[in-house]
Coordinates of C-alpha atoms in Angstrom, one line a residue:
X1254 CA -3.3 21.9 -12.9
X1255 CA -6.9 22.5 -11.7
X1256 CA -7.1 24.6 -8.6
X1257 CA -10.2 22.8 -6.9
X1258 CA -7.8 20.7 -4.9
X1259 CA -8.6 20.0 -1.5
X1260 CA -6.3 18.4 1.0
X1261 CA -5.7 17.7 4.7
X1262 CA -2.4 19.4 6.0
X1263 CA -1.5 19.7 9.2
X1264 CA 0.7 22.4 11.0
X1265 CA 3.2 20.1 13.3
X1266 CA 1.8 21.8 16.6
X1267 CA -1.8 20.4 15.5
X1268 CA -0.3 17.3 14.5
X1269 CA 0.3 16.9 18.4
X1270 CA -3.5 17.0 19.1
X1271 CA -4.7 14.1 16.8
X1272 CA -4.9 11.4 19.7
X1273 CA -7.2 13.8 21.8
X1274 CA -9.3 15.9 19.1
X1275 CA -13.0 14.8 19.1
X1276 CA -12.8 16.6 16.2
X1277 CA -10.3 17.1 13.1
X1278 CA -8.5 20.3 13.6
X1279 CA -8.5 22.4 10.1
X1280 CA -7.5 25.5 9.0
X1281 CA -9.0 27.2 6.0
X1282 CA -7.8 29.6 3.6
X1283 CA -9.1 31.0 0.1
X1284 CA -8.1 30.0 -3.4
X1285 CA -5.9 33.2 -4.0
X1286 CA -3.8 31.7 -0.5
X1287 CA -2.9 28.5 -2.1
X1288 CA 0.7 27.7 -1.9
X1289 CA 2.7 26.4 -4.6
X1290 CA 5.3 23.6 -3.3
X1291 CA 8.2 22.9 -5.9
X1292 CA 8.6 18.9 -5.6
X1293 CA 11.8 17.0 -6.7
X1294 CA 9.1 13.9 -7.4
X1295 CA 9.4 13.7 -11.9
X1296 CA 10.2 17.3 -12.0
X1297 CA 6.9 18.3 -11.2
X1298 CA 4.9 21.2 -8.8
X1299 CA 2.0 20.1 -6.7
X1300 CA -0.7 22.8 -4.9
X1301 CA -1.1 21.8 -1.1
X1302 CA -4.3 23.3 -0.2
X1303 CA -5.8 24.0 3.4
X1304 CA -9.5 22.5 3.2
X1305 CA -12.0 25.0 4.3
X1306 CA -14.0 22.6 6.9
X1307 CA -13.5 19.0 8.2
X1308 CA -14.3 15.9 6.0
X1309 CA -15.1 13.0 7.1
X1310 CA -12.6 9.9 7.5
X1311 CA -10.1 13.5 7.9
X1312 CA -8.6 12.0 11.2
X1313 CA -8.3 8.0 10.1
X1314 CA -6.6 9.1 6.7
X1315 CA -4.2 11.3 8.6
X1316 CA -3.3 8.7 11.0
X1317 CA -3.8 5.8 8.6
X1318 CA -0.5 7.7 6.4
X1319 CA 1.3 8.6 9.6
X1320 CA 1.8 4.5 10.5
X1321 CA 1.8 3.0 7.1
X1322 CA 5.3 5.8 7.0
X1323 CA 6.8 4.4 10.0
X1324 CA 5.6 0.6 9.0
X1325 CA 7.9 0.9 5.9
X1326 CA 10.8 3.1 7.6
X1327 CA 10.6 -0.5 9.8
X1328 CA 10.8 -3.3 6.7
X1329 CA 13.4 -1.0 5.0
X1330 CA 16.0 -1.7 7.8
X1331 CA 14.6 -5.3 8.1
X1332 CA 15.1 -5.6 4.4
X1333 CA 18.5 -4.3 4.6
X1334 CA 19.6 -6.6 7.4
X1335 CA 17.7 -9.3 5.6
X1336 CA 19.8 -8.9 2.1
X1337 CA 23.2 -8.2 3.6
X1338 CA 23.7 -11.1 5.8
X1339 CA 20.7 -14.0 4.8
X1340 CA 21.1 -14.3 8.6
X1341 CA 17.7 -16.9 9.0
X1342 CA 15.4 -14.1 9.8
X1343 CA 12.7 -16.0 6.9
X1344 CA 10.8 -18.2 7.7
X1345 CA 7.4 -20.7 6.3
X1346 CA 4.1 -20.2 7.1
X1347 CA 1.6 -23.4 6.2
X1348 CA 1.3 -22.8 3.0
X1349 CA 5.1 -22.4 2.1
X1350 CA 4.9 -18.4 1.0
X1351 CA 7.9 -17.1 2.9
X1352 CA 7.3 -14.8 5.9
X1353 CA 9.6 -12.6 7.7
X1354 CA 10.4 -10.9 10.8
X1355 CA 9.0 -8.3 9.2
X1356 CA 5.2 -9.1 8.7
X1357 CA 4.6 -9.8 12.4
X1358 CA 6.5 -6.6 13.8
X1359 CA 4.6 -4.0 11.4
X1360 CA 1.0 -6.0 12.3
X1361 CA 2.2 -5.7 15.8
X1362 CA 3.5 -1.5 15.2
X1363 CA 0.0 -0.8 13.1
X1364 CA -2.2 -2.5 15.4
X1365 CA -0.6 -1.0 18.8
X1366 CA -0.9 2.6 17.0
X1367 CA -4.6 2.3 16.0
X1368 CA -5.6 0.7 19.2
X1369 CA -3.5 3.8 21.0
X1370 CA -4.7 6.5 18.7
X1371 CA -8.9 5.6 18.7
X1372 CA -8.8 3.3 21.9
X1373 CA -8.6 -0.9 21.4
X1374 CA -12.1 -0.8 22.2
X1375 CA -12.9 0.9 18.6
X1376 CA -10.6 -0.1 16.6
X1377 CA -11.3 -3.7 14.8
X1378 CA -8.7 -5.3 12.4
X1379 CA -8.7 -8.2 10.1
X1380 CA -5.1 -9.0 9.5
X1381 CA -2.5 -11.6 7.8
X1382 CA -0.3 -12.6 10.0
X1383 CA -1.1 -14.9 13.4
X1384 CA 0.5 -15.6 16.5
X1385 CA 0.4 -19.4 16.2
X1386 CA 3.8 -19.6 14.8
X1387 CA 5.5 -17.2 17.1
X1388 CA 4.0 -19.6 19.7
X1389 CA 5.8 -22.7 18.8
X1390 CA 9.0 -23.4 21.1
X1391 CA 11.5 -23.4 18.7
X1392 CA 10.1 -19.5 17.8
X1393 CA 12.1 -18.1 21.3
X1394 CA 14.6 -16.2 19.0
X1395 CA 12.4 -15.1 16.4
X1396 CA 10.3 -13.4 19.2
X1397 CA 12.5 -11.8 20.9
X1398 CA 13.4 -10.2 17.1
X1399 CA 10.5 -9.0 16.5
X1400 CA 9.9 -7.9 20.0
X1401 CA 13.0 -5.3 19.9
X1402 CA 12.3 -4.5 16.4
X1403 CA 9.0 -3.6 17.2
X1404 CA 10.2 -1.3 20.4
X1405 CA 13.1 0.5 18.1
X1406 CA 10.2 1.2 15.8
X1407 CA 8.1 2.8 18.0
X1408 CA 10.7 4.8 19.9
X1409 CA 10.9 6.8 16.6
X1410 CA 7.1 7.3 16.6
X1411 CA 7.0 11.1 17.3
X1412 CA 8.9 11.7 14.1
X1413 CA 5.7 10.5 12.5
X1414 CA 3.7 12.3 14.2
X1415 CA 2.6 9.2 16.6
X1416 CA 2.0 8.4 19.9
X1417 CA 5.1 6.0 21.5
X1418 CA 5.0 3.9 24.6
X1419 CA 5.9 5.1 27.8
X1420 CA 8.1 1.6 28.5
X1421 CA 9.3 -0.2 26.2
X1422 CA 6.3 -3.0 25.3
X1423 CA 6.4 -6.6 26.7
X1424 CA 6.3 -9.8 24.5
X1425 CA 3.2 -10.3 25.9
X1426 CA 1.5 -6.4 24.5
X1427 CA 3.3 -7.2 21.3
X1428 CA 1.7 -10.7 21.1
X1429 CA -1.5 -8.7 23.0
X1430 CA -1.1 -6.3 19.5
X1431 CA -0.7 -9.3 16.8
X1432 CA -3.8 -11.2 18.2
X1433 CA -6.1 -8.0 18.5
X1434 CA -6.2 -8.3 14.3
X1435 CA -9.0 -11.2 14.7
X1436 CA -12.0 -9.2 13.2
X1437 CA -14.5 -11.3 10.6
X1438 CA -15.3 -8.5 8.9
X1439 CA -18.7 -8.6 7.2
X1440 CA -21.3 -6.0 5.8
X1441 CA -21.4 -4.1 8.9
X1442 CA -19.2 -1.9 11.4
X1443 CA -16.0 -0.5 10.8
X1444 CA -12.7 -2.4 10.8
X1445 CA -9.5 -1.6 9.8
X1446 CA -7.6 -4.4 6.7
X1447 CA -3.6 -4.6 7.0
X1448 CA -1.6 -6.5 4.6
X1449 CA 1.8 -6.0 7.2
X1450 CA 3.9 -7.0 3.7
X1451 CA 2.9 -7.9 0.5
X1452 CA 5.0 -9.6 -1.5
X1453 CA 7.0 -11.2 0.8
X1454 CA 8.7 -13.1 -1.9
X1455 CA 10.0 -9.8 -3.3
X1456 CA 11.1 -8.8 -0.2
X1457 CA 13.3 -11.3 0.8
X1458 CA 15.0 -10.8 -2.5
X1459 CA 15.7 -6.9 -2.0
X1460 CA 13.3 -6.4 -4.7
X1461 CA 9.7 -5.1 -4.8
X1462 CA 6.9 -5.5 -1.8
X1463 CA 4.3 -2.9 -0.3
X1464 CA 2.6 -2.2 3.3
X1465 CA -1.2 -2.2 3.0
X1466 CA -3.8 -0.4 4.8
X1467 CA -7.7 0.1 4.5
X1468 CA -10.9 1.1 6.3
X1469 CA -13.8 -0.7 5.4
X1470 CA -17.3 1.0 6.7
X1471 CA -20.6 -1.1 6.1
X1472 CA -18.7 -3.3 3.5
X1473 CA -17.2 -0.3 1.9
X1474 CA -13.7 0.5 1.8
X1475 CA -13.4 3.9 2.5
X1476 CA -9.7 4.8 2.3
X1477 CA -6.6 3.3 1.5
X1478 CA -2.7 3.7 2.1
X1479 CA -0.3 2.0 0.0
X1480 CA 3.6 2.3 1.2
X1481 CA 6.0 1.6 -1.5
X1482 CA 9.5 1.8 -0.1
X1483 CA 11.0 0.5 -3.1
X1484 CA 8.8 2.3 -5.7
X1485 CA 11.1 4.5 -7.5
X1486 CA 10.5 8.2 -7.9
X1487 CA 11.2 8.2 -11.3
X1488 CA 9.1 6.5 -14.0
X1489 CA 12.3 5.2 -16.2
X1490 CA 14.1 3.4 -13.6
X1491 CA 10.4 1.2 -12.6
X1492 CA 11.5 -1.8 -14.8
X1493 CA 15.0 -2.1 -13.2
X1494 CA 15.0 -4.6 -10.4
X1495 CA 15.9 -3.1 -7.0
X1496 CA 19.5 -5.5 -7.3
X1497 CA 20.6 -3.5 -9.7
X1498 CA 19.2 -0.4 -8.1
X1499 CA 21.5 -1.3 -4.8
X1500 CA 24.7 -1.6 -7.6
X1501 CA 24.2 1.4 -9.1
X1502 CA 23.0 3.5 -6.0
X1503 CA 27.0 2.8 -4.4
X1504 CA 28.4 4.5 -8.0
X1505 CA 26.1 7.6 -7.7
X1506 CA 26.4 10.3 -5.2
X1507 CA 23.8 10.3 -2.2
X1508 CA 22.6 13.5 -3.0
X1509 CA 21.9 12.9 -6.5
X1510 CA 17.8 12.7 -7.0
X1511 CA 17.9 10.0 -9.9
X1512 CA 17.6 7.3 -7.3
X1513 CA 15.4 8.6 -5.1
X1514 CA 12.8 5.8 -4.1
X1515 CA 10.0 5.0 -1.6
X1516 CA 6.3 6.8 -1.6
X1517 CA 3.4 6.4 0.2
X1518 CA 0.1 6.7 -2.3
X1519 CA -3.3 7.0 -0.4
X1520 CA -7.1 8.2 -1.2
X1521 CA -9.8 8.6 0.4
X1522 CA -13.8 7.3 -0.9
X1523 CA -15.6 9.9 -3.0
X1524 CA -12.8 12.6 -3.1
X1525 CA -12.0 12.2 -6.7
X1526 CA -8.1 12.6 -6.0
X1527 CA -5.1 10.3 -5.3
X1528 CA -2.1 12.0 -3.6
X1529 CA 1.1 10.8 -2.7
X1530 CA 4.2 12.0 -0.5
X1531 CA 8.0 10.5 -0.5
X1532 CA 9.0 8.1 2.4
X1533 CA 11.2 10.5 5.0
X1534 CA 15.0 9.7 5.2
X1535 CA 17.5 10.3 7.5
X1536 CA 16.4 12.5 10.5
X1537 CA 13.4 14.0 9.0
X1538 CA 9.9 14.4 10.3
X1539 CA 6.8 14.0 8.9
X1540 CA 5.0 17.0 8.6
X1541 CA 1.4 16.6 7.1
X1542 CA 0.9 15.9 4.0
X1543 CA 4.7 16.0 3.3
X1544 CA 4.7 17.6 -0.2
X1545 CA 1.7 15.4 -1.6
X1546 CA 1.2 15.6 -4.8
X1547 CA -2.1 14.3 -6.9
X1548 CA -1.7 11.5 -8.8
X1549 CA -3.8 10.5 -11.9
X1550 CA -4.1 7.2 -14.1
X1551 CA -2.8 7.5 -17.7
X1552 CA -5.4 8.8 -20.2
X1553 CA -4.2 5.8 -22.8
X1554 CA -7.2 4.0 -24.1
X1555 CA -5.8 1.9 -26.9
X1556 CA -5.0 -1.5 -26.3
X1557 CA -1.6 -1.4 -28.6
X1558 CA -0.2 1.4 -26.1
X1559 CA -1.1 0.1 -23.3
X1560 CA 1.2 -0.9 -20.6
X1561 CA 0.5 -4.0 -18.5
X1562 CA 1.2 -5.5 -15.4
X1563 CA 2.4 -8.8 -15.1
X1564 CA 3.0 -10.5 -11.4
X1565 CA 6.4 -12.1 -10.7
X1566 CA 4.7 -14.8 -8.7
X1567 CA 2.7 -17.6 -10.1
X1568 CA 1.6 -19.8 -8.0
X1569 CA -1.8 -18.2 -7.2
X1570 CA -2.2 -17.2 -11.0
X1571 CA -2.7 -18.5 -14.5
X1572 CA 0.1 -16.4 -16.3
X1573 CA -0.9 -18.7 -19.2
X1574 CA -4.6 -17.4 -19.8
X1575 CA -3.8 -14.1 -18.9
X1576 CA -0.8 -13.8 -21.8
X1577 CA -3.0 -15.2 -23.9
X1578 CA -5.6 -12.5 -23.1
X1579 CA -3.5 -9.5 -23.3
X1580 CA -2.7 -10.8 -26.8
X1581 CA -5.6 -11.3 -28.2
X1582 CA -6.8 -7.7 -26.9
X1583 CA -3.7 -6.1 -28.4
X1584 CA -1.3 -5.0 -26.0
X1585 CA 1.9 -5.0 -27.4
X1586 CA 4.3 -3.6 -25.2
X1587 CA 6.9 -5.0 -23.0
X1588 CA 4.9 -6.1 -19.5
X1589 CA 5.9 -5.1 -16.7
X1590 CA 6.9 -7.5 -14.1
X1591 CA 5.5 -6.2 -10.4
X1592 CA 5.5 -8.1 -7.3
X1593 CA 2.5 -7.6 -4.6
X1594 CA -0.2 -4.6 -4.6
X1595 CA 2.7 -2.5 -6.1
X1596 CA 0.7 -2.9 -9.3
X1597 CA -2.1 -0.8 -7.7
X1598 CA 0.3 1.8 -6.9
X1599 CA 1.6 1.8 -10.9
X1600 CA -1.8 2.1 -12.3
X1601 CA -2.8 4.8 -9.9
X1602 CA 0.4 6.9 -10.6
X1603 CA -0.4 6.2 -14.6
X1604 CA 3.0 4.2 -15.2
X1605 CA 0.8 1.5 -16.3
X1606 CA -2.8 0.9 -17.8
X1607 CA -3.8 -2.6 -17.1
X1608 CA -3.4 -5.3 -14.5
X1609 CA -5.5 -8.4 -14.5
X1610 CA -5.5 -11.3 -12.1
X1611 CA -7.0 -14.8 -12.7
X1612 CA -6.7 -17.1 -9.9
X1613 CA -6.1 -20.9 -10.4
X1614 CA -9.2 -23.4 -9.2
X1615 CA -9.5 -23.2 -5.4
X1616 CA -7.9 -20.7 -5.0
X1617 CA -9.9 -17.4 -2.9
X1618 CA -8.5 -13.7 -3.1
X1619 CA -8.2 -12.0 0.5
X1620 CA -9.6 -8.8 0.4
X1621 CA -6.5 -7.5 2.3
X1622 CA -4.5 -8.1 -1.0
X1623 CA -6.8 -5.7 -2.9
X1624 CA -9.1 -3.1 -0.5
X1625 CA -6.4 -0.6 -0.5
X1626 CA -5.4 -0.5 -3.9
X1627 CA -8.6 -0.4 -5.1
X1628 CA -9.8 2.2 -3.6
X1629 CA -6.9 3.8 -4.8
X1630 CA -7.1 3.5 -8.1
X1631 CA -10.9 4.2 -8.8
X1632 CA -10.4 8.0 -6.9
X1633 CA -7.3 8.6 -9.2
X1634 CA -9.6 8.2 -12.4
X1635 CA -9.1 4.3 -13.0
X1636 CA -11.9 1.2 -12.8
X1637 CA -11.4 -1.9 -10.7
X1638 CA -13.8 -4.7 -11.0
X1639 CA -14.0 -8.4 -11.0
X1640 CA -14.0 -10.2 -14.8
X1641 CA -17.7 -9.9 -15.0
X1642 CA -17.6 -6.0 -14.8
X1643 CA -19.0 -6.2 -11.0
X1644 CA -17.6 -4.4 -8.1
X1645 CA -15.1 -6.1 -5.8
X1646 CA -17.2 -6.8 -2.5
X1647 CA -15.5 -6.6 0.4
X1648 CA -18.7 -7.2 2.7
X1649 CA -18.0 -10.6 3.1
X1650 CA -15.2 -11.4 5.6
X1651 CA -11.8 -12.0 4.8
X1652 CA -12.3 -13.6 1.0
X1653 CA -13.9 -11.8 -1.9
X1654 CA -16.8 -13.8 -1.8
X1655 CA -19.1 -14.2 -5.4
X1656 CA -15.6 -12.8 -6.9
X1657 CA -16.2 -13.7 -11.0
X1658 CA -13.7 -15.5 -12.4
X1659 CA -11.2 -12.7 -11.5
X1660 CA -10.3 -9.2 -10.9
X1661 CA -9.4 -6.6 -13.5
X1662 CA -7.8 -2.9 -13.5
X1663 CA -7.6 -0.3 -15.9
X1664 CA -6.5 3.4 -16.5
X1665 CA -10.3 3.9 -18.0
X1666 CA -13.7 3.1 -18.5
X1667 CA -12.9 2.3 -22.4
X1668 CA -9.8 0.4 -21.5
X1669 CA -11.8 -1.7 -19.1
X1670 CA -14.8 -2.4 -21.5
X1671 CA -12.5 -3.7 -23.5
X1672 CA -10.4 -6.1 -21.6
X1673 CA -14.0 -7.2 -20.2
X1674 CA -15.1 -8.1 -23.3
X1675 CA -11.7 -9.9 -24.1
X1676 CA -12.6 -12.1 -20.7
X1677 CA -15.5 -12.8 -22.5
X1678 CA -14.5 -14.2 -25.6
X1679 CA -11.5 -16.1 -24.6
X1680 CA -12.8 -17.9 -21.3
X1681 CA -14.9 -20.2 -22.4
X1682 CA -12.0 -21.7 -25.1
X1683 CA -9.2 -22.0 -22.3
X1684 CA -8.5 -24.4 -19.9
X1685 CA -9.2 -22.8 -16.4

């Protein structure tokens, strides 16, 4: 492992001054102090390293982690409630996609922190999730849920290293909290872009789903946090569907590491690294960067070993075209089947080389369904562009405006030239 690795960590008495520093607090220490941290994560070591003076971003990333962990310590136990007793807790937005209590309690948990942490007058927020539904009369019980699941959240707060309310918050802050996520975006200012769950559909099935979080600056995104609760640690177990996980998991003893799942994967613009850190269990605390390691795409560049990611959920996509695609470019292996912006995390942790997305007609991507991921992957060695070979923009509100024909991620630059010149060749013969 190279030793040029430079990384935020936080002592847990500093960790208390991050809502009042002007500036990020650092300590700095020499190559020959580096401290090697043995990590459980696929057998391997990782080098935490002090950095020797403050970067900028330092604070938001640090923060940005810190609430993305407690967001998906939050849809773990909704998931688990959700699973064991089906107990109505899903509901429809307009467009049929299932929503749960879930998505409107971690906007509301994200958005409180942020506002808390930099002060609601600096922090902007484009968002999924509304309060129209939770304003309907027949939504009485569904607020109240979220409400108290909200509050229980955010009584555990410290443990992450965040600020928690002095009273336990009113419907009206939480609603207050949901409705600050109103920004436009555009090309310039700061604002903060939260997918609360993606892949709700996963979720409600106990299977796969991730909490998204990016900062876009001047219509660049400038860092991005990926939770994973149900990522598993290990590479081999990836394919199995979290069902099965659950069935196995009650035959193996709990202290056994073969099982261990849940990660948080982040990056930061122009650092050249990906890192990621477990989720915390049980009573633990969160202690800056928790045992990150550095993650790296693979370094596979032939289309016939290539790994590729296929999403579980069609309506948004033409499956067909994209089949026929990977085909005709050669890859040959079994796809993986990944719900949500999980397939970000896979490429960025080198599980996988390529995932491509073609949307059906009229259909608009949200940038909140990419920005983190992408960022993501490009500073953990990988390329992420639209089907034309052009950057994603995110400058333009909440769609990915001038978007060409669709997006595309790979491991490489090699790998990418290749499935762009795939795109090429087939798209005119097919039917979309």
């Amino acid at each position: 492992m190279a030793t040029d690795v430079g990384i935020p960590l936080f002592l847990p008495s500093v960790s208390k001054e991050i809502m009042s520093a002007s500036k990020p607090m650092t300590v700095s220490v020499s190559k020959c102090d580096q401290t090697l941290i043995s990590s459980s994560m696929e057998g391997q070591n990782q080098l935490v390293l002090k950095p020797s003076e403050p970067e900028k971003y330092f604070k938001e990333l640090e923060v940005a982690v810190r609430a993305v962990q407690m967001a998906c310590l939050l849809c773990q136990r909704v998931q688990d409630n959700l699973v064991s007793k089906n107990n109505g807790q899903v509901h429809s937005k307009d467009d049929k996609s299932p929503v749960t209590i879930a998505d409107w309690s971690v906007q509301a948990t994200v958005s409180w922190v942020l506002a808390e942490t930099f002060g609601s007058e600096n922090v902007s927020i484009i968002a999924e999730e509304d309060v129209q539904a939770l304003s309907k009369a027949d939504a009485a019980g569904l607020l109240d849920a979220m409400v108290k699941t909200v509050n229980t959240c955010l009584t555990e707060a410290p443990r992450f290293g965040l600020p928690s309310p002095i009273v336990s918050l009113g419907t009206s802050e939480v609603l207050k909290a949901i409705s600050r996520c109103n920004s436009i975006g555009g090309p310039i200012g700061r604002f903060w872009v939260l997918d609360p769950l993606d892949g709700t559909l996963g979720f409600v099935r106990g299977d796969q789903y991730a909490v998204a979080l990016a900062l876009i600056e001047d219509g660049e995104v400038v860092l991005g946090v990926l939770g994973c609760p149900t990522y598993p640690l290990k590479k081999d177990w990836l394919s199995y569907h979290n069902g099965y996980h659950r069935i196995i998991s009650k035959l193996t003893p709990p202290t056994s590491e073969s099982w261990e799942r849940g990660c948080v994967i982040y990056a930061k613009r122009g650092s050249g690294k990906a890192w990621m850190q477990p989720l915390l269990h049980g009573d633990q605390k969160l202690v800056w960067p928790n045992s990150a390691r550095q993650i790296q795409v693979s370094s596979v560049d032939n289309p016939a070993l290539a790994t590729f990611c296929v999403p579980v959920e069609k309506a948004n996509s033409s499956h067909s075209f994209t089949a026929g695609l990977a085909h005709s470019v050669g890859l040959r292996n079994q796809p993986l089947h990944v719900y949500s912006m999980l397939k970000y995390a896979v490429i960025a942790r080198g599980h996988a080389e390529v995932f491509m997305k073609f949307a059906r007609a009229g259909y608009k991507e949200k940038i909140w369904d990419h920005a983190a991921g992408v960022v993501i992957i490009q500073e953990a060695g990988g390329v992420v562009t639209d089907a034309g070979g052009q950057p994603l923009d995110f400058s333009k509100g909440i769609y990915l405006e001038g978007l060409d024909r669709g997006v595309v991620a790979c491991a490489g630059a090699k790998l990418h030239e290749k499935i762009i010149g795939a795109v090429d060749a087939s798209w005119n013969s097919s039917s979309l």
